[in-house]
């Protein structure tokens, strides 16, 4: 009973309170109705100059949409090594890029703008726009030059001077130690840019030193042509690698060597525990051992 009385007292309003509540409802309803009929937007009128700028905005937006690739600067490049991204920026379609990649997987190369167009199927207008930036290896240019001269000789009886005494004046190539090469030295090789030079230096840091130029084959992004250029400019001179004692090293220590992943390291220790100390010829008996790289790996090991 007391609870009921308490609740009723809460719900009982005096005359003045009822008037106040009624007035509050009237104000709320009035504001709701007013919001439908009153315009609260900014009525400030634009100046003639602002109106002129607004009228030009649509033209600016359309120009932006028409040239989404504006500002992309093209540098000389070998068209045989176009990536998906570069091909897209040059204006090639996905199908045209795929044709080039499939052609390259066969170990073939396009050695002229005409051959590149034949492989990819790009339009004459696109070829005309990008072919001035094509940069083929020197031996390709020399081959094309000699072929052109031979055709002229056959047709017009011209003399072929491509193999005269002037060819004997070739620049002397200075061969550097790959382990002493700087980023700038590497980037002097045609086909090696900022990213690939960093990869080479990072790989050398992982191994400590390179023991063979064959290790360039393990660096992602280096094509056979660029590796050939590297071999002309660099060599390995008296490497002194930090060696791993394969008969004492633990699985963890072996696993720190780039050519030994955990399964191989485990197999080495297992074989060693069952057969005693290892000799170099025993490595071929270890499961999953990279036998194709044994000649290189052996230079990093101590028996």
XYZ file of C-alpha atoms in Angstrom:
303
model
C 0.000 0.000 0.000
C 2.790 2.372 0.856
C 4.476 1.637 -2.503
C 1.277 2.387 -4.423
C 0.875 5.613 -2.566
C 4.452 6.582 -3.341
C 4.025 5.881 -7.064
C 0.815 7.917 -7.235
C 2.554 10.834 -5.581
C 5.213 10.763 -8.321
C 2.605 10.848 -11.071
C 0.567 13.652 -9.479
C 1.267 17.116 -10.966
C 0.139 20.474 -9.712
C -1.815 22.853 -11.912
C 1.266 24.968 -12.687
C 3.272 21.844 -13.548
C 0.610 20.668 -15.989
C 0.629 24.088 -17.671
C 4.424 23.946 -18.005
C 4.308 20.459 -19.549
C 1.613 21.538 -21.990
C 3.627 24.621 -22.986
C 6.725 22.457 -23.573
C 4.757 20.149 -25.902
C 3.443 23.165 -27.834
C 6.988 24.527 -28.303
C 8.341 21.133 -29.514
C 5.479 20.692 -31.992
C 5.941 24.271 -33.223
C 9.649 23.691 -33.895
C 8.909 20.463 -35.788
C 6.318 22.177 -37.986
C 8.562 25.199 -38.552
C 11.436 23.020 -39.809
C 9.289 21.948 -42.779
C 8.421 25.485 -43.866
C 11.485 27.560 -42.987
C 14.666 27.510 -45.144
C 17.790 27.616 -42.975
C 20.232 27.347 -45.867
C 22.800 30.047 -46.579
C 21.208 32.644 -48.861
C 24.496 34.354 -49.541
C 24.816 35.018 -53.258
C 28.041 34.128 -55.056
C 30.109 36.900 -56.570
C 30.562 36.959 -60.360
C 34.165 35.743 -59.904
C 33.028 32.765 -57.791
C 30.332 31.896 -60.323
C 32.963 31.930 -63.086
C 35.202 29.523 -61.147
C 32.250 27.209 -60.465
C 31.381 27.106 -64.154
C 34.963 26.024 -64.976
C 35.038 23.288 -62.346
C 33.112 20.800 -64.478
C 35.628 21.274 -67.302
C 38.522 20.740 -64.903
C 36.954 17.522 -63.574
C 36.388 16.174 -67.085
C 39.988 16.879 -68.078
C 41.227 15.032 -64.997
C 39.110 11.993 -65.844
C 40.287 11.957 -69.457
C 43.996 11.831 -68.512
C 44.310 9.606 -65.440
C 47.889 8.638 -66.372
C 49.215 12.149 -66.950
C 52.578 12.952 -65.411
C 54.090 9.454 -66.030
C 57.563 10.053 -67.395
C 59.036 7.372 -69.653
C 62.727 6.528 -69.468
C 64.648 4.312 -71.936
C 63.907 0.641 -71.243
C 64.284 -2.831 -72.716
C 60.775 -3.771 -73.928
C 61.453 -7.462 -73.263
C 61.281 -6.840 -69.512
C 58.047 -4.867 -69.245
C 56.157 -5.634 -66.024
C 52.373 -5.645 -65.653
C 52.477 -2.220 -64.011
C 54.789 -0.642 -66.592
C 52.772 -2.125 -69.439
C 49.596 -0.640 -67.968
C 51.242 2.784 -67.601
C 52.433 2.626 -71.208
C 48.869 1.962 -72.388
C 49.102 -1.764 -73.157
C 46.139 -4.039 -72.526
C 46.241 -7.077 -70.250
C 46.116 -9.397 -73.281
C 49.066 -7.641 -74.927
C 51.157 -7.882 -71.750
C 50.244 -11.572 -71.369
C 51.395 -12.258 -74.945
C 54.780 -10.694 -74.170
C 55.156 -12.675 -70.928
C 54.235 -15.929 -72.679
C 56.788 -15.132 -75.413
C 59.495 -14.482 -72.794
C 58.728 -17.752 -70.973
C 59.875 -19.542 -74.112
C 63.282 -17.924 -73.681
C 62.752 -15.684 -76.711
C 63.399 -11.958 -77.114
C 61.986 -9.249 -79.344
C 64.990 -7.554 -80.955
C 63.261 -4.722 -82.810
C 60.165 -2.522 -82.466
C 58.543 -4.385 -85.370
C 59.117 -7.753 -83.699
C 57.770 -6.367 -80.414
C 54.575 -5.269 -82.191
C 54.249 -8.654 -83.873
C 54.520 -10.455 -80.498
C 52.232 -8.189 -78.480
C 49.784 -6.988 -81.134
C 49.921 -3.332 -80.042
C 48.565 -0.681 -82.384
C 50.715 1.367 -84.761
C 49.938 4.531 -82.820
C 51.067 3.034 -79.502
C 54.222 1.610 -81.092
C 55.018 5.020 -82.545
C 54.584 6.611 -79.105
C 56.736 4.193 -77.076
C 59.282 2.764 -79.534
C 61.590 5.833 -79.316
C 62.225 4.761 -75.701
C 63.160 1.165 -76.584
C 66.728 0.367 -75.607
C 68.046 -2.974 -76.805
C 71.393 -4.482 -75.724
C 74.458 -3.345 -77.665
C 74.892 -6.719 -79.340
C 71.332 -6.514 -80.707
C 71.942 -3.060 -82.149
C 75.198 -4.241 -83.680
C 73.483 -7.291 -85.156
C 70.693 -5.148 -86.673
C 73.246 -2.712 -88.039
C 75.258 -5.478 -89.688
C 72.080 -7.045 -91.091
C 71.001 -3.715 -92.558
C 74.434 -3.227 -94.095
C 74.460 -6.725 -95.544
C 71.101 -6.072 -97.194
C 72.462 -2.857 -98.684
C 75.533 -4.679 -99.932
C 73.410 -7.283 -101.673
C 71.138 -4.701 -103.267
C 73.566 -1.914 -104.121
C 77.015 -3.450 -104.003
C 78.129 -1.308 -101.054
C 81.252 -2.199 -99.099
C 80.782 -3.635 -95.599
C 82.886 -1.658 -93.137
C 81.324 -3.229 -90.045
C 84.404 -5.400 -89.445
C 87.142 -2.985 -90.358
C 90.088 -1.900 -88.243
C 88.026 0.648 -86.304
C 86.323 -2.189 -84.424
C 89.630 -2.965 -82.785
C 89.433 0.227 -80.757
C 87.171 -1.124 -78.026
C 86.890 0.237 -74.550
C 88.834 -1.708 -71.991
C 86.485 -3.194 -69.416
C 87.684 -2.828 -65.826
C 86.620 -5.906 -63.846
C 85.869 -5.254 -60.170
C 85.511 -7.562 -57.193
C 81.785 -8.126 -56.685
C 82.320 -8.174 -52.918
C 83.780 -4.652 -53.022
C 81.211 -3.225 -55.419
C 79.164 -0.240 -54.287
C 75.588 0.557 -55.243
C 76.875 3.072 -57.775
C 79.227 0.477 -59.322
C 76.375 -1.993 -59.782
C 74.038 0.577 -61.298
C 76.556 1.260 -64.065
C 75.586 -2.116 -65.528
C 72.751 -1.720 -68.035
C 69.624 -3.367 -66.637
C 70.450 -2.832 -62.951
C 68.522 -0.091 -61.242
C 67.992 1.086 -57.702
C 65.921 -1.886 -56.506
C 68.044 -4.672 -58.040
C 71.320 -3.147 -56.834
C 69.864 -3.100 -53.308
C 68.916 -6.780 -53.670
C 72.457 -7.719 -54.685
C 73.968 -5.850 -51.737
C 71.388 -7.367 -49.364
C 72.215 -10.864 -50.624
C 75.922 -10.224 -50.062
C 75.147 -9.022 -46.529
C 73.217 -12.248 -45.815
C 76.081 -14.489 -46.980
C 78.868 -12.261 -45.707
C 80.605 -12.537 -49.084
C 79.857 -14.063 -52.446
C 82.016 -17.072 -53.297
C 80.891 -17.438 -56.904
C 79.285 -15.287 -59.586
C 76.818 -18.154 -60.035
C 75.050 -16.792 -56.952
C 73.721 -13.987 -59.125
C 71.293 -16.568 -60.554
C 69.560 -16.711 -57.157
C 68.776 -12.977 -57.081
C 65.224 -12.251 -58.149
C 64.846 -9.847 -61.066
C 68.189 -10.507 -62.745
C 67.689 -11.699 -66.318
C 70.271 -13.887 -68.106
C 71.300 -10.884 -70.207
C 71.971 -8.716 -67.148
C 73.861 -11.551 -65.415
C 76.042 -11.808 -68.520
C 76.762 -8.080 -68.247
C 77.578 -8.503 -64.545
C 80.054 -11.263 -65.344
C 81.789 -8.927 -67.777
C 82.223 -6.221 -65.140
C 82.624 -8.168 -61.899
C 84.216 -11.320 -60.542
C 84.864 -12.938 -57.160
C 88.389 -12.195 -55.929
C 89.841 -14.300 -53.093
C 86.653 -14.687 -51.008
C 87.104 -15.422 -47.320
C 83.662 -16.488 -46.083
C 82.800 -17.222 -42.477
C 82.537 -21.006 -42.470
C 80.089 -23.264 -40.662
C 81.427 -26.420 -39.030
C 78.842 -28.828 -40.311
C 79.863 -31.564 -37.845
C 79.393 -29.378 -34.769
C 76.674 -26.902 -35.671
C 73.219 -27.286 -34.150
C 69.966 -27.306 -36.104
C 69.443 -23.649 -35.212
C 72.954 -22.663 -36.310
C 72.629 -24.546 -39.584
C 69.229 -22.948 -40.186
C 70.835 -19.490 -40.214
C 72.691 -20.408 -43.424
C 70.570 -19.173 -46.384
C 70.717 -22.470 -48.289
C 69.640 -24.540 -45.256
C 65.999 -24.273 -44.250
C 64.795 -26.014 -41.089
C 63.931 -29.396 -42.731
C 67.390 -29.602 -44.346
C 69.136 -28.600 -41.110
C 67.193 -31.266 -39.237
C 68.053 -33.897 -41.862
C 71.759 -32.986 -41.626
C 71.850 -33.401 -37.850
C 69.850 -36.646 -38.050
C 72.171 -38.110 -40.692
C 75.200 -36.966 -38.693
C 73.961 -38.586 -35.490
C 73.363 -41.874 -37.288
C 76.522 -42.001 -39.436
C 79.134 -39.948 -37.626
C 81.053 -36.958 -38.966
C 80.119 -35.844 -42.433
C 82.344 -35.541 -45.454
C 81.541 -33.452 -48.480
C 80.446 -36.506 -50.495
C 77.960 -37.437 -47.743
C 75.913 -34.314 -48.387
C 74.381 -35.858 -51.506
C 72.845 -38.577 -49.324
C 70.932 -36.110 -47.151
C 67.234 -35.847 -47.919
C 66.145 -32.611 -49.684
C 69.726 -31.313 -49.816
C 70.159 -28.775 -52.700
C 72.683 -30.869 -54.613
C 72.642 -28.475 -57.576
C 74.264 -25.840 -55.344
C 76.731 -28.202 -53.628
C 79.764 -26.607 -55.283
C 78.823 -23.206 -53.839
C 77.590 -24.477 -50.453
C 80.815 -26.433 -49.847
C 82.821 -23.185 -49.901
C 80.871 -21.989 -46.854
C 81.345 -25.238 -44.888
C 84.051 -26.640 -42.705
C 84.404 -30.421 -42.255
